[in-house]
Amino acid sequence: MESATPVIVAIDGPAGTGKSSTSKAVAAQLGLSYLDTGAQYRAITWWMVSNGIDIDDPSAIAAAAGKPEIVSGTDPEGPAITVDGVDVAGPIRTPEVSSKVSAVSAVPEVRARITELQRSIAASAEQGIVVEGRDIGTTVLPDADLKIFLTASPEARAARRSGELKGSDVHSTREALIKRDAADSSRKASPLAKADDAVEVDTTELTLAQVIECVVTLVEEKRAGK
């Protein structure tokens, strides 16, 4: 049996659509590498906050964008991420980082730095890779073999996200998600957008298992047709 052709899969969409859970499960099932690009933006945001960079000053963020060394592991079973050798997998998920990541991500110098990092990781994935984020199919990997855009109603997304964030109420989560969407969709540098050639999957009425099954099928069809 010859090994399958390496395939690069871009999965984009707003928060709360099941993107991370789906991407990890699909990569694990198909023996692909996995990259959570949101974690990289969170990591650089965590570094900025930790080093006292003024998040309200884009020029200060731009000037520091090249300083932190960010290393992303690509094992879907346990995707590690370090900044300057420090494991930040936990710290980057705090509300403080979550509330500041859109501002940091909007700075073009930050996007250029992280995009370059993402492209090099994708290029070196021998078996292929599932890369998830907000601008993968449009900006980071426009030549990806398969592009998927996950959507869901704001209510469904808020309910899922509240389930992840124990004890948070659905209403405030929904407001935060809509605010984050607006910021990510309207920024000048690589906004959240669906690529013209992306397959849209609405996950509102689907279970996670159904979404995973759907995406695995799309990848397998893509591999078979290459």
PDB file of C-alpha atoms in Angstrom:
ATOM      1  CA  MET A   1       0.000   0.000   0.000  1.00  0.00           C
ATOM      2  CA  GLU A   2       1.530   3.280  -1.025  1.00  0.00           C
ATOM      3  CA  SER A   3       1.267   6.150   1.397  1.00  0.00           C
ATOM      4  CA  ALA A   4      -1.470   8.689   0.781  1.00  0.00           C
ATOM      5  CA  THR A   5      -0.604  11.932  -0.944  1.00  0.00           C
ATOM      6  CA  PRO A   6       0.102  14.645   1.622  1.00  0.00           C
ATOM      7  CA  VAL A   7      -2.894  16.939   1.822  1.00  0.00           C
ATOM      8  CA  ILE A   8      -3.100  20.473   3.219  1.00  0.00           C
ATOM      9  CA  VAL A   9      -6.486  21.200   4.760  1.00  0.00           C
ATOM     10  CA  ALA A  10      -7.508  24.737   5.772  1.00  0.00           C
ATOM     11  CA  ILE A  11     -10.360  25.019   8.260  1.00  0.00           C
ATOM     12  CA  ASP A  12     -11.635  28.522   8.958  1.00  0.00           C
ATOM     13  CA  GLY A  13     -14.571  29.978  10.798  1.00  0.00           C
ATOM     14  CA  PRO A  14     -15.547  32.055  13.802  1.00  0.00           C
ATOM     15  CA  ALA A  15     -15.181  30.935  17.436  1.00  0.00           C
ATOM     16  CA  GLY A  16     -17.571  28.341  18.804  1.00  0.00           C
ATOM     17  CA  THR A  17     -18.163  26.455  15.550  1.00  0.00           C
ATOM     18  CA  GLY A  18     -16.304  23.358  16.744  1.00  0.00           C
ATOM     19  CA  LYS A  19     -13.231  24.241  14.709  1.00  0.00           C
ATOM     20  CA  SER A  20     -10.545  23.081  17.141  1.00  0.00           C
ATOM     21  CA  SER A  21     -12.265  19.856  18.232  1.00  0.00           C
ATOM     22  CA  THR A  22     -13.026  18.994  14.606  1.00  0.00           C
ATOM     23  CA  SER A  23      -9.567  19.839  13.284  1.00  0.00           C
ATOM     24  CA  LYS A  24      -7.768  17.855  15.984  1.00  0.00           C
ATOM     25  CA  ALA A  25     -10.004  14.800  15.561  1.00  0.00           C
ATOM     26  CA  VAL A  26      -9.740  14.832  11.757  1.00  0.00           C
ATOM     27  CA  ALA A  27      -5.934  15.163  11.882  1.00  0.00           C
ATOM     28  CA  ALA A  28      -5.662  12.335  14.426  1.00  0.00           C
ATOM     29  CA  GLN A  29      -7.991  10.061  12.448  1.00  0.00           C
ATOM     30  CA  LEU A  30      -6.173  10.634   9.140  1.00  0.00           C
ATOM     31  CA  GLY A  31      -2.610  10.705  10.469  1.00  0.00           C
ATOM     32  CA  LEU A  32      -2.053  14.373   9.629  1.00  0.00           C
ATOM     33  CA  SER A  33      -0.244  17.086  11.534  1.00  0.00           C
ATOM     34  CA  TYR A  34      -2.353  19.786  13.190  1.00  0.00           C
ATOM     35  CA  LEU A  35      -1.849  23.497  13.703  1.00  0.00           C
ATOM     36  CA  ASP A  36      -4.004  25.772  15.834  1.00  0.00           C
ATOM     37  CA  THR A  37      -3.175  29.204  14.430  1.00  0.00           C
ATOM     38  CA  GLY A  38      -5.353  30.937  17.019  1.00  0.00           C
ATOM     39  CA  ALA A  39      -3.024  29.600  19.715  1.00  0.00           C
ATOM     40  CA  GLN A  40      -0.115  31.349  17.990  1.00  0.00           C
ATOM     41  CA  TYR A  41      -1.931  34.679  18.073  1.00  0.00           C
ATOM     42  CA  ARG A  42      -2.832  34.020  21.689  1.00  0.00           C
ATOM     43  CA  ALA A  43       0.800  33.197  22.416  1.00  0.00           C
ATOM     44  CA  ILE A  44       2.126  36.449  20.982  1.00  0.00           C
ATOM     45  CA  THR A  45      -0.661  38.313  22.832  1.00  0.00           C
ATOM     46  CA  TRP A  46       0.301  36.578  26.099  1.00  0.00           C
ATOM     47  CA  TRP A  47       3.920  37.625  25.522  1.00  0.00           C
ATOM     48  CA  MET A  48       2.902  41.252  24.868  1.00  0.00           C
ATOM     49  CA  VAL A  49       0.786  41.343  28.039  1.00  0.00           C
ATOM     50  CA  SER A  50       3.497  39.643  30.100  1.00  0.00           C
ATOM     51  CA  ASN A  51       6.110  42.106  28.872  1.00  0.00           C
ATOM     52  CA  GLY A  52       4.051  45.206  29.521  1.00  0.00           C
ATOM     53  CA  ILE A  53       3.544  46.177  25.875  1.00  0.00           C
ATOM     54  CA  ASP A  54       0.720  48.719  25.500  1.00  0.00           C
ATOM     55  CA  ILE A  55      -2.021  46.753  23.712  1.00  0.00           C
ATOM     56  CA  ASP A  56      -3.741  50.022  22.735  1.00  0.00           C
ATOM     57  CA  ASP A  57      -0.656  51.153  20.817  1.00  0.00           C
ATOM     58  CA  PRO A  58      -0.324  49.345  17.453  1.00  0.00           C
ATOM     59  CA  SER A  59       3.146  50.817  16.857  1.00  0.00           C
ATOM     60  CA  ALA A  60       4.390  49.387  20.175  1.00  0.00           C
ATOM     61  CA  ILE A  61       2.929  45.990  19.245  1.00  0.00           C
ATOM     62  CA  ALA A  62       4.488  46.202  15.767  1.00  0.00           C
ATOM     63  CA  ALA A  63       7.904  47.057  17.188  1.00  0.00           C
ATOM     64  CA  ALA A  64       7.849  44.000  19.475  1.00  0.00           C
ATOM     65  CA  ALA A  65       6.296  41.539  16.999  1.00  0.00           C
ATOM     66  CA  GLY A  66       9.615  39.931  16.080  1.00  0.00           C
ATOM     67  CA  LYS A  67      10.877  39.391  19.621  1.00  0.00           C
ATOM     68  CA  PRO A  68       9.128  36.329  21.083  1.00  0.00           C
ATOM     69  CA  GLU A  69      10.170  32.907  19.834  1.00  0.00           C
ATOM     70  CA  ILE A  70       7.000  30.890  19.267  1.00  0.00           C
ATOM     71  CA  VAL A  71       7.227  27.144  18.712  1.00  0.00           C
ATOM     72  CA  SER A  72       4.111  25.138  17.859  1.00  0.00           C
ATOM     73  CA  GLY A  73       3.905  21.384  18.229  1.00  0.00           C
ATOM     74  CA  THR A  74       1.800  19.718  15.542  1.00  0.00           C
ATOM     75  CA  ASP A  75       0.674  16.518  17.279  1.00  0.00           C
ATOM     76  CA  PRO A  76      -3.151  16.549  17.230  1.00  0.00           C
ATOM     77  CA  GLU A  77      -3.241  14.392  20.368  1.00  0.00           C
ATOM     78  CA  GLY A  78      -1.358  17.041  22.338  1.00  0.00           C
ATOM     79  CA  PRO A  79      -0.594  20.248  20.451  1.00  0.00           C
ATOM     80  CA  ALA A  80       2.103  21.989  22.499  1.00  0.00           C
ATOM     81  CA  ILE A  81       2.981  25.656  22.263  1.00  0.00           C
ATOM     82  CA  THR A  82       5.910  27.471  23.823  1.00  0.00           C
ATOM     83  CA  VAL A  83       7.061  31.079  23.906  1.00  0.00           C
ATOM     84  CA  ASP A  84      10.774  31.577  24.554  1.00  0.00           C
ATOM     85  CA  GLY A  85      10.864  27.997  25.825  1.00  0.00           C
ATOM     86  CA  VAL A  86       7.964  28.458  28.279  1.00  0.00           C
ATOM     87  CA  ASP A  87       4.914  26.182  27.963  1.00  0.00           C
ATOM     88  CA  VAL A  88       1.984  28.569  27.494  1.00  0.00           C
ATOM     89  CA  ALA A  89      -0.794  26.104  26.546  1.00  0.00           C
ATOM     90  CA  GLY A  90      -2.677  27.031  29.755  1.00  0.00           C
ATOM     91  CA  PRO A  91      -1.904  30.749  30.178  1.00  0.00           C
ATOM     92  CA  ILE A  92      -2.969  31.673  26.620  1.00  0.00           C
ATOM     93  CA  ARG A  93      -6.572  30.587  27.346  1.00  0.00           C
ATOM     94  CA  THR A  94      -7.216  33.139  30.114  1.00  0.00           C
ATOM     95  CA  PRO A  95      -9.978  35.762  29.695  1.00  0.00           C
ATOM     96  CA  GLU A  96      -7.297  38.481  29.809  1.00  0.00           C
ATOM     97  CA  VAL A  97      -5.573  37.082  26.713  1.00  0.00           C
ATOM     98  CA  SER A  98      -8.919  36.348  25.021  1.00  0.00           C
ATOM     99  CA  SER A  99     -10.018  39.960  25.418  1.00  0.00           C
ATOM    100  CA  LYS A 100      -6.813  41.333  23.884  1.00  0.00           C
ATOM    101  CA  VAL A 101      -6.061  38.880  21.061  1.00  0.00           C
ATOM    102  CA  SER A 102      -8.165  40.675  18.425  1.00  0.00           C
ATOM    103  CA  ALA A 103      -6.289  43.956  18.962  1.00  0.00           C
ATOM    104  CA  VAL A 104      -2.880  42.276  18.734  1.00  0.00           C
ATOM    105  CA  SER A 105      -3.926  40.113  15.756  1.00  0.00           C
ATOM    106  CA  ALA A 106      -5.052  43.164  13.797  1.00  0.00           C
ATOM    107  CA  VAL A 107      -1.520  44.621  13.662  1.00  0.00           C
ATOM    108  CA  PRO A 108      -0.084  43.880  10.179  1.00  0.00           C
ATOM    109  CA  GLU A 109       3.445  43.208  11.506  1.00  0.00           C
ATOM    110  CA  VAL A 110       2.054  40.565  13.861  1.00  0.00           C
ATOM    111  CA  ARG A 111       0.082  38.922  11.058  1.00  0.00           C
ATOM    112  CA  ALA A 112       3.096  38.930   8.734  1.00  0.00           C
ATOM    113  CA  ARG A 113       5.270  37.315  11.400  1.00  0.00           C
ATOM    114  CA  ILE A 114       2.735  34.628  12.362  1.00  0.00           C
ATOM    115  CA  THR A 115       1.692  33.951   8.755  1.00  0.00           C
ATOM    116  CA  GLU A 116       5.312  33.240   7.831  1.00  0.00           C
ATOM    117  CA  LEU A 117       5.573  30.861  10.778  1.00  0.00           C
ATOM    118  CA  GLN A 118       2.357  29.086   9.735  1.00  0.00           C
ATOM    119  CA  ARG A 119       3.471  28.673   6.129  1.00  0.00           C
ATOM    120  CA  SER A 120       6.800  27.155   7.151  1.00  0.00           C
ATOM    121  CA  ILE A 121       5.061  24.673   9.474  1.00  0.00           C
ATOM    122  CA  ALA A 122       2.598  23.656   6.728  1.00  0.00           C
ATOM    123  CA  ALA A 123       5.381  23.293   4.164  1.00  0.00           C
ATOM    124  CA  SER A 124       7.365  20.954   6.419  1.00  0.00           C
ATOM    125  CA  ALA A 125       4.449  18.625   7.281  1.00  0.00           C
ATOM    126  CA  GLU A 126       5.421  15.421   5.472  1.00  0.00           C
ATOM    127  CA  GLN A 127       2.090  13.594   5.738  1.00  0.00           C
ATOM    128  CA  GLY A 128       0.027  16.736   5.319  1.00  0.00           C
ATOM    129  CA  ILE A 129      -1.615  18.985   7.880  1.00  0.00           C
ATOM    130  CA  VAL A 130      -4.906  20.391   9.106  1.00  0.00           C
ATOM    131  CA  VAL A 131      -4.501  24.117   9.763  1.00  0.00           C
ATOM    132  CA  GLU A 132      -7.321  25.885  11.555  1.00  0.00           C
ATOM    133  CA  GLY A 133      -7.908  29.579  11.985  1.00  0.00           C
ATOM    134  CA  ARG A 134      -9.702  32.557  10.502  1.00  0.00           C
ATOM    135  CA  ASP A 135      -7.708  33.473   7.386  1.00  0.00           C
ATOM    136  CA  ILE A 136      -6.043  30.207   6.387  1.00  0.00           C
ATOM    137  CA  GLY A 137      -7.900  29.565   3.128  1.00  0.00           C
ATOM    138  CA  THR A 138      -7.878  33.217   2.100  1.00  0.00           C
ATOM    139  CA  THR A 139      -4.431  34.484   3.164  1.00  0.00           C
ATOM    140  CA  VAL A 140      -2.123  31.987   4.827  1.00  0.00           C
ATOM    141  CA  LEU A 141      -2.542  28.967   2.536  1.00  0.00           C
ATOM    142  CA  PRO A 142      -4.546  30.126  -0.502  1.00  0.00           C
ATOM    143  CA  ASP A 143      -3.334  27.031  -2.401  1.00  0.00           C
ATOM    144  CA  ALA A 144      -4.530  24.559   0.248  1.00  0.00           C
ATOM    145  CA  ASP A 145      -5.806  21.287  -1.244  1.00  0.00           C
ATOM    146  CA  LEU A 146      -9.082  21.566   0.649  1.00  0.00           C
ATOM    147  CA  LYS A 147     -10.687  24.583   2.297  1.00  0.00           C
ATOM    148  CA  ILE A 148     -13.520  24.259   4.761  1.00  0.00           C
ATOM    149  CA  PHE A 149     -15.456  27.099   6.371  1.00  0.00           C
ATOM    150  CA  LEU A 150     -17.376  26.127   9.505  1.00  0.00           C
ATOM    151  CA  THR A 151     -20.369  28.219  10.545  1.00  0.00           C
ATOM    152  CA  ALA A 152     -23.077  28.006  13.200  1.00  0.00           C
ATOM    153  CA  SER A 153     -25.740  30.301  14.597  1.00  0.00           C
ATOM    154  CA  PRO A 154     -24.538  32.740  17.300  1.00  0.00           C
ATOM    155  CA  GLU A 155     -26.831  30.956  19.790  1.00  0.00           C
ATOM    156  CA  ALA A 156     -25.329  27.529  19.080  1.00  0.00           C
ATOM    157  CA  ARG A 157     -21.810  28.926  19.244  1.00  0.00           C
ATOM    158  CA  ALA A 158     -22.450  30.711  22.536  1.00  0.00           C
ATOM    159  CA  ALA A 159     -23.943  27.571  24.066  1.00  0.00           C
ATOM    160  CA  ARG A 160     -20.880  25.532  23.059  1.00  0.00           C
ATOM    161  CA  ARG A 161     -18.430  28.151  24.181  1.00  0.00           C
ATOM    162  CA  SER A 162     -20.245  28.506  27.540  1.00  0.00           C
ATOM    163  CA  GLY A 163     -19.951  24.757  27.920  1.00  0.00           C
ATOM    164  CA  GLU A 164     -16.191  25.096  27.433  1.00  0.00           C
ATOM    165  CA  LEU A 165     -15.904  28.083  29.762  1.00  0.00           C
ATOM    166  CA  LYS A 166     -17.391  26.546  32.893  1.00  0.00           C
ATOM    167  CA  GLY A 167     -19.871  28.776  34.667  1.00  0.00           C
ATOM    168  CA  SER A 168     -20.062  31.518  32.057  1.00  0.00           C
ATOM    169  CA  ASP A 169     -23.519  32.588  31.033  1.00  0.00           C
ATOM    170  CA  VAL A 170     -24.684  32.128  27.459  1.00  0.00           C
ATOM    171  CA  HIS A 171     -25.873  35.696  26.932  1.00  0.00           C
ATOM    172  CA  SER A 172     -22.579  37.404  27.788  1.00  0.00           C
ATOM    173  CA  THR A 173     -20.689  34.735  25.841  1.00  0.00           C
ATOM    174  CA  ARG A 174     -22.880  35.405  22.793  1.00  0.00           C
ATOM    175  CA  GLU A 175     -22.243  39.154  23.079  1.00  0.00           C
ATOM    176  CA  ALA A 176     -18.484  38.549  23.341  1.00  0.00           C
ATOM    177  CA  LEU A 177     -18.515  36.234  20.313  1.00  0.00           C
ATOM    178  CA  ILE A 178     -20.437  38.716  18.168  1.00  0.00           C
ATOM    179  CA  LYS A 179     -18.030  41.483  19.202  1.00  0.00           C
ATOM    180  CA  ARG A 180     -15.035  39.267  18.370  1.00  0.00           C
ATOM    181  CA  ASP A 181     -16.553  38.345  14.973  1.00  0.00           C
ATOM    182  CA  ALA A 182     -17.087  42.004  14.142  1.00  0.00           C
ATOM    183  CA  ALA A 183     -13.495  42.856  15.067  1.00  0.00           C
ATOM    184  CA  ASP A 184     -12.057  39.918  13.119  1.00  0.00           C
ATOM    185  CA  SER A 185     -14.270  40.415  10.057  1.00  0.00           C
ATOM    186  CA  SER A 186     -13.665  44.152   9.748  1.00  0.00           C
ATOM    187  CA  ARG A 187      -9.904  44.334  10.355  1.00  0.00           C
ATOM    188  CA  LYS A 188      -7.836  45.486   7.385  1.00  0.00           C
ATOM    189  CA  ALA A 189      -5.181  42.775   7.662  1.00  0.00           C
ATOM    190  CA  SER A 190      -6.485  39.348   6.649  1.00  0.00           C
ATOM    191  CA  PRO A 191     -10.064  39.571   7.907  1.00  0.00           C
ATOM    192  CA  LEU A 192     -12.133  36.543   8.822  1.00  0.00           C
ATOM    193  CA  ALA A 193     -13.704  35.594   5.494  1.00  0.00           C
ATOM    194  CA  LYS A 194     -14.812  32.541   3.550  1.00  0.00           C
ATOM    195  CA  ALA A 195     -12.607  31.698   0.560  1.00  0.00           C
ATOM    196  CA  ASP A 196     -14.472  31.486  -2.750  1.00  0.00           C
ATOM    197  CA  ASP A 197     -13.451  27.855  -3.173  1.00  0.00           C
ATOM    198  CA  ALA A 198     -14.177  26.786   0.414  1.00  0.00           C
ATOM    199  CA  VAL A 199     -16.794  24.184   1.322  1.00  0.00           C
ATOM    200  CA  GLU A 200     -19.156  25.674   3.901  1.00  0.00           C
ATOM    201  CA  VAL A 201     -20.322  23.360   6.684  1.00  0.00           C
ATOM    202  CA  ASP A 202     -23.066  24.694   8.963  1.00  0.00           C
ATOM    203  CA  THR A 203     -22.595  22.937  12.293  1.00  0.00           C
ATOM    204  CA  THR A 204     -25.636  24.422  14.069  1.00  0.00           C
ATOM    205  CA  GLU A 205     -27.719  21.231  13.933  1.00  0.00           C
ATOM    206  CA  LEU A 206     -24.829  18.755  13.857  1.00  0.00           C
ATOM    207  CA  THR A 207     -23.147  16.872  16.671  1.00  0.00           C
ATOM    208  CA  LEU A 208     -19.364  17.082  16.879  1.00  0.00           C
ATOM    209  CA  ALA A 209     -19.129  13.480  15.653  1.00  0.00           C
ATOM    210  CA  GLN A 210     -21.195  14.376  12.571  1.00  0.00           C
ATOM    211  CA  VAL A 211     -19.020  17.401  11.786  1.00  0.00           C
ATOM    212  CA  ILE A 212     -15.859  15.274  12.105  1.00  0.00           C
ATOM    213  CA  GLU A 213     -17.349  12.575   9.868  1.00  0.00           C
ATOM    214  CA  CYS A 214     -18.310  15.178   7.271  1.00  0.00           C
ATOM    215  CA  VAL A 215     -14.822  16.739   7.188  1.00  0.00           C
ATOM    216  CA  VAL A 216     -13.037  13.351   7.140  1.00  0.00           C
ATOM    217  CA  THR A 217     -15.177  12.383   4.125  1.00  0.00           C
ATOM    218  CA  LEU A 218     -14.270  15.636   2.339  1.00  0.00           C
ATOM    219  CA  VAL A 219     -10.556  15.046   2.963  1.00  0.00           C
ATOM    220  CA  GLU A 220     -10.723  11.421   1.841  1.00  0.00           C
ATOM    221  CA  GLU A 221     -12.541  12.413  -1.347  1.00  0.00           C
ATOM    222  CA  LYS A 222      -9.903  15.070  -1.995  1.00  0.00           C
ATOM    223  CA  ARG A 223      -7.092  12.557  -1.465  1.00  0.00           C
ATOM    224  CA  ALA A 224      -8.729   9.980  -3.735  1.00  0.00           C
ATOM    225  CA  GLY A 225      -9.220  12.494  -6.498  1.00  0.00           C
ATOM    226  CA  LYS A 226      -5.666  13.845  -6.528  1.00  0.00           C
TER     227      LYS A 226
END
